[in-house]
Amino acid sequence: MHFSLIGLPGSGKSTIGRHLARLWKLRFVDTDHAIEQRLGCSIKAFFAAQGEAAFRDIESQVLAELLQQDPVCVLSTGGGAILRAQNREVLRARSTVFYLQSLPEDIARRLRNDTTRPLMQGDDPLKRLHTLLQERGPLYLETAHYAIDAARQNASQVSRKICMQAELAGLLPGHGICNAIED
C-alpha cells in the first residue's frame, strides 16, 4: 500500500515525503508536479486560465492514476486534494494517509515569499490559512489514518514521528529504520 501525506499548503508534505521516500527506499511522487507534467504548464497558470473546478478535475484523475500504480510510493498531495469525496475515498482505500497538522502561523512564516501557490496569494495569507484550516481540517481528519503533529518542528522531527508510527503499525519491513533519521 502507498503512503500519502496530506495537509495545508506549505505544511511540509513534499519535503517530508522526499525524506521518507529516501529513508524507506521508495519512489517519491509529488502530485502537483505530476499535474504540471500532465498540463504542460504551472498550476498557477492553469488555475488562472481555467479556474479551480477544472484544476480539481485534473487533480482527481492524476491522484487516482498514481494510487493505482506499482510499485509502492510516498505520495505528497496538494493541500486541496481532500476537497472531493472521491479523492478522500481513494486515498484511504489505496494508501496509508498521514495528516501533517501544522499551525497557520508557522506556514505563513514559511510561505511569506512564495508566489507559486494560487490559494495563498492576496493581502492576508495568514487569514487565508486560518480559513483553509477551518474548512479543510475536518476533511483532513476524515481522510487520515494518522494525524501527525507537525507544529513548530523541522522535517526530520516530523519524519521521525511518521516513521515511528509506521513501525508501530507494522507498515515497514524490518526494525530500526527510523534510527537513520538525523536532526
C-alpha atoms as a PDB file:
ATOM      1  CA  MET A   1       0.000   0.000   0.000  1.00  0.00           C
ATOM      2  CA  HIS A   2       1.179   3.522  -0.799  1.00  0.00           C
ATOM      3  CA  PHE A   3       1.967   6.168   1.832  1.00  0.00           C
ATOM      4  CA  SER A   4       0.248   9.551   1.334  1.00  0.00           C
ATOM      5  CA  LEU A   5       0.835  12.885   3.031  1.00  0.00           C
ATOM      6  CA  ILE A   6      -1.992  15.407   3.325  1.00  0.00           C
ATOM      7  CA  GLY A   7      -2.258  18.815   4.961  1.00  0.00           C
ATOM      8  CA  LEU A   8      -2.469  22.539   4.374  1.00  0.00           C
ATOM      9  CA  PRO A   9      -0.411  24.134   1.609  1.00  0.00           C
ATOM     10  CA  GLY A  10       3.096  24.634   2.948  1.00  0.00           C
ATOM     11  CA  SER A  11       2.802  22.099   5.780  1.00  0.00           C
ATOM     12  CA  GLY A  12       5.899  20.261   4.546  1.00  0.00           C
ATOM     13  CA  LYS A  13       4.345  17.405   2.595  1.00  0.00           C
ATOM     14  CA  SER A  14       6.856  17.476  -0.266  1.00  0.00           C
ATOM     15  CA  THR A  15       9.943  17.938   1.889  1.00  0.00           C
ATOM     16  CA  ILE A  16       8.932  15.247   4.352  1.00  0.00           C
ATOM     17  CA  GLY A  17       7.739  12.954   1.563  1.00  0.00           C
ATOM     18  CA  ARG A  18      11.133  13.124  -0.160  1.00  0.00           C
ATOM     19  CA  HIS A  19      12.842  12.436   3.147  1.00  0.00           C
ATOM     20  CA  LEU A  20      10.664   9.383   3.892  1.00  0.00           C
ATOM     21  CA  ALA A  21      10.993   8.014   0.366  1.00  0.00           C
ATOM     22  CA  ARG A  22      14.795   8.143   0.602  1.00  0.00           C
ATOM     23  CA  LEU A  23      14.750   6.536   4.021  1.00  0.00           C
ATOM     24  CA  TRP A  24      12.303   3.796   3.036  1.00  0.00           C
ATOM     25  CA  LYS A  25      13.897   3.335  -0.414  1.00  0.00           C
ATOM     26  CA  LEU A  26      10.613   4.057  -2.174  1.00  0.00           C
ATOM     27  CA  ARG A  27       9.714   6.232  -5.131  1.00  0.00           C
ATOM     28  CA  PHE A  28       8.531   9.757  -4.265  1.00  0.00           C
ATOM     29  CA  VAL A  29       5.728  11.428  -6.230  1.00  0.00           C
ATOM     30  CA  ASP A  30       4.532  14.984  -5.738  1.00  0.00           C
ATOM     31  CA  THR A  31       1.016  15.184  -7.184  1.00  0.00           C
ATOM     32  CA  ASP A  32       1.459  18.882  -8.006  1.00  0.00           C
ATOM     33  CA  HIS A  33       4.478  18.059 -10.191  1.00  0.00           C
ATOM     34  CA  ALA A  34       2.614  15.167 -11.815  1.00  0.00           C
ATOM     35  CA  ILE A  35      -0.304  17.506 -12.564  1.00  0.00           C
ATOM     36  CA  GLU A  36       2.007  20.131 -14.064  1.00  0.00           C
ATOM     37  CA  GLN A  37       3.557  17.479 -16.305  1.00  0.00           C
ATOM     38  CA  ARG A  38       0.076  16.472 -17.458  1.00  0.00           C
ATOM     39  CA  LEU A  39      -0.969  20.089 -18.049  1.00  0.00           C
ATOM     40  CA  GLY A  40       2.241  21.257 -19.670  1.00  0.00           C
ATOM     41  CA  CYS A  41       2.130  24.446 -17.594  1.00  0.00           C
ATOM     42  CA  SER A  42       2.237  25.572 -13.969  1.00  0.00           C
ATOM     43  CA  ILE A  43      -0.713  25.005 -11.681  1.00  0.00           C
ATOM     44  CA  LYS A  44      -0.823  28.745 -11.098  1.00  0.00           C
ATOM     45  CA  ALA A  45      -1.173  29.425 -14.861  1.00  0.00           C
ATOM     46  CA  PHE A  46      -3.791  26.697 -15.323  1.00  0.00           C
ATOM     47  CA  PHE A  47      -5.708  27.904 -12.252  1.00  0.00           C
ATOM     48  CA  ALA A  48      -5.766  31.474 -13.630  1.00  0.00           C
ATOM     49  CA  ALA A  49      -6.866  30.384 -17.114  1.00  0.00           C
ATOM     50  CA  GLN A  50      -9.289  27.538 -16.351  1.00  0.00           C
ATOM     51  CA  GLY A  51     -10.352  28.019 -12.720  1.00  0.00           C
ATOM     52  CA  GLU A  52     -10.365  25.845  -9.646  1.00  0.00           C
ATOM     53  CA  ALA A  53     -13.051  23.371 -10.772  1.00  0.00           C
ATOM     54  CA  ALA A  54     -11.089  22.395 -13.903  1.00  0.00           C
ATOM     55  CA  PHE A  55      -7.942  22.053 -11.811  1.00  0.00           C
ATOM     56  CA  ARG A  56      -9.729  19.804  -9.287  1.00  0.00           C
ATOM     57  CA  ASP A  57     -10.928  17.555 -12.153  1.00  0.00           C
ATOM     58  CA  ILE A  58      -7.348  17.006 -13.330  1.00  0.00           C
ATOM     59  CA  GLU A  59      -6.154  16.589  -9.738  1.00  0.00           C
ATOM     60  CA  SER A  60      -8.703  13.801  -9.153  1.00  0.00           C
ATOM     61  CA  GLN A  61      -7.683  11.976 -12.325  1.00  0.00           C
ATOM     62  CA  VAL A  62      -3.964  12.162 -11.560  1.00  0.00           C
ATOM     63  CA  LEU A  63      -4.424  11.131  -7.928  1.00  0.00           C
ATOM     64  CA  ALA A  64      -6.489   8.062  -8.854  1.00  0.00           C
ATOM     65  CA  GLU A  65      -3.949   7.036 -11.507  1.00  0.00           C
ATOM     66  CA  LEU A  66      -0.979   7.433  -9.155  1.00  0.00           C
ATOM     67  CA  LEU A  67      -2.635   5.370  -6.435  1.00  0.00           C
ATOM     68  CA  GLN A  68      -3.257   2.526  -8.899  1.00  0.00           C
ATOM     69  CA  GLN A  69       0.379   2.308  -9.987  1.00  0.00           C
ATOM     70  CA  ASP A  70       3.046  -0.069  -8.799  1.00  0.00           C
ATOM     71  CA  PRO A  71       5.484  -0.022  -7.133  1.00  0.00           C
ATOM     72  CA  VAL A  72       4.578   1.418  -3.760  1.00  0.00           C
ATOM     73  CA  CYS A  73       5.481   5.093  -3.362  1.00  0.00           C
ATOM     74  CA  VAL A  74       5.381   8.002  -0.950  1.00  0.00           C
ATOM     75  CA  LEU A  75       2.856  10.481  -2.323  1.00  0.00           C
ATOM     76  CA  SER A  76       2.662  14.174  -1.462  1.00  0.00           C
ATOM     77  CA  THR A  77      -0.775  15.565  -2.264  1.00  0.00           C
ATOM     78  CA  GLY A  78      -1.878  19.104  -2.937  1.00  0.00           C
ATOM     79  CA  GLY A  79      -3.458  20.881   0.025  1.00  0.00           C
ATOM     80  CA  GLY A  80      -6.940  20.735  -1.531  1.00  0.00           C
ATOM     81  CA  ALA A  81      -6.846  17.134  -2.733  1.00  0.00           C
ATOM     82  CA  ILE A  82      -9.225  16.154   0.081  1.00  0.00           C
ATOM     83  CA  LEU A  83     -11.964  18.542  -1.042  1.00  0.00           C
ATOM     84  CA  ARG A  84     -13.612  15.893  -3.207  1.00  0.00           C
ATOM     85  CA  ALA A  85     -15.160  12.839  -1.575  1.00  0.00           C
ATOM     86  CA  GLN A  86     -13.818  10.560  -4.334  1.00  0.00           C
ATOM     87  CA  ASN A  87     -10.268  11.694  -3.521  1.00  0.00           C
ATOM     88  CA  ARG A  88     -10.726  11.104   0.199  1.00  0.00           C
ATOM     89  CA  GLU A  89     -12.080   7.626  -0.530  1.00  0.00           C
ATOM     90  CA  VAL A  90      -9.283   6.613  -2.924  1.00  0.00           C
ATOM     91  CA  LEU A  91      -6.604   7.951  -0.580  1.00  0.00           C
ATOM     92  CA  ARG A  92      -7.936   5.955   2.375  1.00  0.00           C
ATOM     93  CA  ALA A  93      -8.526   2.805   0.326  1.00  0.00           C
ATOM     94  CA  ARG A  94      -5.221   2.682  -1.550  1.00  0.00           C
ATOM     95  CA  SER A  95      -2.736   4.268   0.842  1.00  0.00           C
ATOM     96  CA  THR A  96      -1.835   4.823   4.448  1.00  0.00           C
ATOM     97  CA  VAL A  97      -2.590   8.501   4.966  1.00  0.00           C
ATOM     98  CA  PHE A  98      -0.644  10.793   7.300  1.00  0.00           C
ATOM     99  CA  TYR A  99      -2.108  14.231   8.013  1.00  0.00           C
ATOM    100  CA  LEU A 100       0.584  16.797   8.814  1.00  0.00           C
ATOM    101  CA  GLN A 101      -1.104  19.092  11.327  1.00  0.00           C
ATOM    102  CA  SER A 102       0.625  22.483  11.140  1.00  0.00           C
ATOM    103  CA  LEU A 103      -0.135  25.870  12.599  1.00  0.00           C
ATOM    104  CA  PRO A 104      -1.237  28.545  10.106  1.00  0.00           C
ATOM    105  CA  GLU A 105       1.272  30.947  11.705  1.00  0.00           C
ATOM    106  CA  ASP A 106       4.183  28.554  11.008  1.00  0.00           C
ATOM    107  CA  ILE A 107       3.075  28.043   7.419  1.00  0.00           C
ATOM    108  CA  ALA A 108       2.559  31.769   6.773  1.00  0.00           C
ATOM    109  CA  ARG A 109       6.083  32.430   8.018  1.00  0.00           C
ATOM    110  CA  ARG A 110       7.479  29.708   5.732  1.00  0.00           C
ATOM    111  CA  LEU A 111       5.476  30.842   2.690  1.00  0.00           C
ATOM    112  CA  ARG A 112       5.830  34.601   3.056  1.00  0.00           C
ATOM    113  CA  ASN A 113       7.784  34.905  -0.226  1.00  0.00           C
ATOM    114  CA  ASP A 114       6.083  32.080  -2.144  1.00  0.00           C
ATOM    115  CA  THR A 115       4.263  33.248  -5.286  1.00  0.00           C
ATOM    116  CA  THR A 116       3.523  29.796  -6.752  1.00  0.00           C
ATOM    117  CA  ARG A 117       0.516  28.783  -4.664  1.00  0.00           C
ATOM    118  CA  PRO A 118      -2.698  30.230  -6.159  1.00  0.00           C
ATOM    119  CA  LEU A 119      -4.780  29.952  -2.994  1.00  0.00           C
ATOM    120  CA  MET A 120      -2.095  31.702  -0.925  1.00  0.00           C
ATOM    121  CA  GLN A 121      -1.992  34.905  -2.948  1.00  0.00           C
ATOM    122  CA  GLY A 122      -3.661  38.011  -1.636  1.00  0.00           C
ATOM    123  CA  ASP A 123      -3.430  40.580   1.099  1.00  0.00           C
ATOM    124  CA  ASP A 124      -3.616  38.329   4.165  1.00  0.00           C
ATOM    125  CA  PRO A 125      -2.195  34.796   3.683  1.00  0.00           C
ATOM    126  CA  LEU A 126      -2.429  34.081   7.423  1.00  0.00           C
ATOM    127  CA  LYS A 127      -6.160  34.792   7.426  1.00  0.00           C
ATOM    128  CA  ARG A 128      -6.493  32.600   4.313  1.00  0.00           C
ATOM    129  CA  LEU A 129      -4.629  29.751   6.062  1.00  0.00           C
ATOM    130  CA  HIS A 130      -6.940  30.003   9.090  1.00  0.00           C
ATOM    131  CA  THR A 131      -9.942  29.866   6.746  1.00  0.00           C
ATOM    132  CA  LEU A 132      -8.474  26.871   4.880  1.00  0.00           C
ATOM    133  CA  LEU A 133      -7.823  25.055   8.153  1.00  0.00           C
ATOM    134  CA  GLN A 134     -11.378  25.702   9.325  1.00  0.00           C
ATOM    135  CA  GLU A 135     -12.798  24.425   6.011  1.00  0.00           C
ATOM    136  CA  ARG A 136     -10.400  21.555   5.401  1.00  0.00           C
ATOM    137  CA  GLY A 137      -9.368  20.444   8.898  1.00  0.00           C
ATOM    138  CA  PRO A 138     -12.327  18.068   9.334  1.00  0.00           C
ATOM    139  CA  LEU A 139     -11.726  16.612   5.852  1.00  0.00           C
ATOM    140  CA  TYR A 140      -8.047  16.009   6.602  1.00  0.00           C
ATOM    141  CA  LEU A 141      -9.022  14.206   9.801  1.00  0.00           C
ATOM    142  CA  GLU A 142     -11.684  12.171   7.977  1.00  0.00           C
ATOM    143  CA  THR A 143      -9.155  11.083   5.356  1.00  0.00           C
ATOM    144  CA  ALA A 144      -6.148  10.383   7.569  1.00  0.00           C
ATOM    145  CA  HIS A 145      -5.251   7.097   9.150  1.00  0.00           C
ATOM    146  CA  TYR A 146      -2.813   9.019  11.360  1.00  0.00           C
ATOM    147  CA  ALA A 147      -2.656  12.686  12.363  1.00  0.00           C
ATOM    148  CA  ILE A 148       0.911  13.832  12.981  1.00  0.00           C
ATOM    149  CA  ASP A 149       1.602  16.986  14.997  1.00  0.00           C
ATOM    150  CA  ALA A 150       3.980  18.951  12.764  1.00  0.00           C
ATOM    151  CA  ALA A 151       3.674  22.297  14.568  1.00  0.00           C
ATOM    152  CA  ARG A 152       6.965  24.080  15.181  1.00  0.00           C
ATOM    153  CA  GLN A 153       9.039  21.073  14.136  1.00  0.00           C
ATOM    154  CA  ASN A 154      11.557  20.549  11.378  1.00  0.00           C
ATOM    155  CA  ALA A 155      11.256  17.962   8.609  1.00  0.00           C
ATOM    156  CA  SER A 156      13.497  15.464  10.403  1.00  0.00           C
ATOM    157  CA  GLN A 157      11.408  15.600  13.565  1.00  0.00           C
ATOM    158  CA  VAL A 158       8.159  15.101  11.657  1.00  0.00           C
ATOM    159  CA  SER A 159       9.693  12.337   9.532  1.00  0.00           C
ATOM    160  CA  ARG A 160      10.780  10.557  12.711  1.00  0.00           C
ATOM    161  CA  LYS A 161       7.217  10.723  14.080  1.00  0.00           C
ATOM    162  CA  ILE A 162       5.766   9.304  10.864  1.00  0.00           C
ATOM    163  CA  CYS A 163       8.413   6.609  10.701  1.00  0.00           C
ATOM    164  CA  MET A 164       7.824   5.549  14.304  1.00  0.00           C
ATOM    165  CA  GLN A 165       4.050   5.455  13.727  1.00  0.00           C
ATOM    166  CA  ALA A 166       4.545   3.339  10.613  1.00  0.00           C
ATOM    167  CA  GLU A 167       6.845   0.948  12.509  1.00  0.00           C
ATOM    168  CA  LEU A 168       4.395   0.653  15.411  1.00  0.00           C
ATOM    169  CA  ALA A 169       1.592  -0.136  12.963  1.00  0.00           C
ATOM    170  CA  GLY A 170       3.703  -2.809  11.264  1.00  0.00           C
ATOM    171  CA  LEU A 171       3.728  -0.961   7.952  1.00  0.00           C
ATOM    172  CA  LEU A 172       7.500  -1.061   7.458  1.00  0.00           C
ATOM    173  CA  PRO A 173       9.665  -4.111   6.837  1.00  0.00           C
ATOM    174  CA  GLY A 174      12.375  -4.672   9.444  1.00  0.00           C
ATOM    175  CA  HIS A 175      13.011  -2.741  12.605  1.00  0.00           C
ATOM    176  CA  GLY A 176      15.155   0.240  13.470  1.00  0.00           C
ATOM    177  CA  ILE A 177      14.812   2.032  10.135  1.00  0.00           C
ATOM    178  CA  CYS A 178      13.706   5.165  11.989  1.00  0.00           C
ATOM    179  CA  ASN A 179      17.051   5.361  13.753  1.00  0.00           C
ATOM    180  CA  ALA A 180      18.622   6.525  10.471  1.00  0.00           C
ATOM    181  CA  ILE A 181      16.822   9.902  10.666  1.00  0.00           C
ATOM    182  CA  GLU A 182      19.114  12.765  11.601  1.00  0.00           C
ATOM    183  CA  ASP A 183      18.048  16.108  13.055  1.00  0.00           C
END
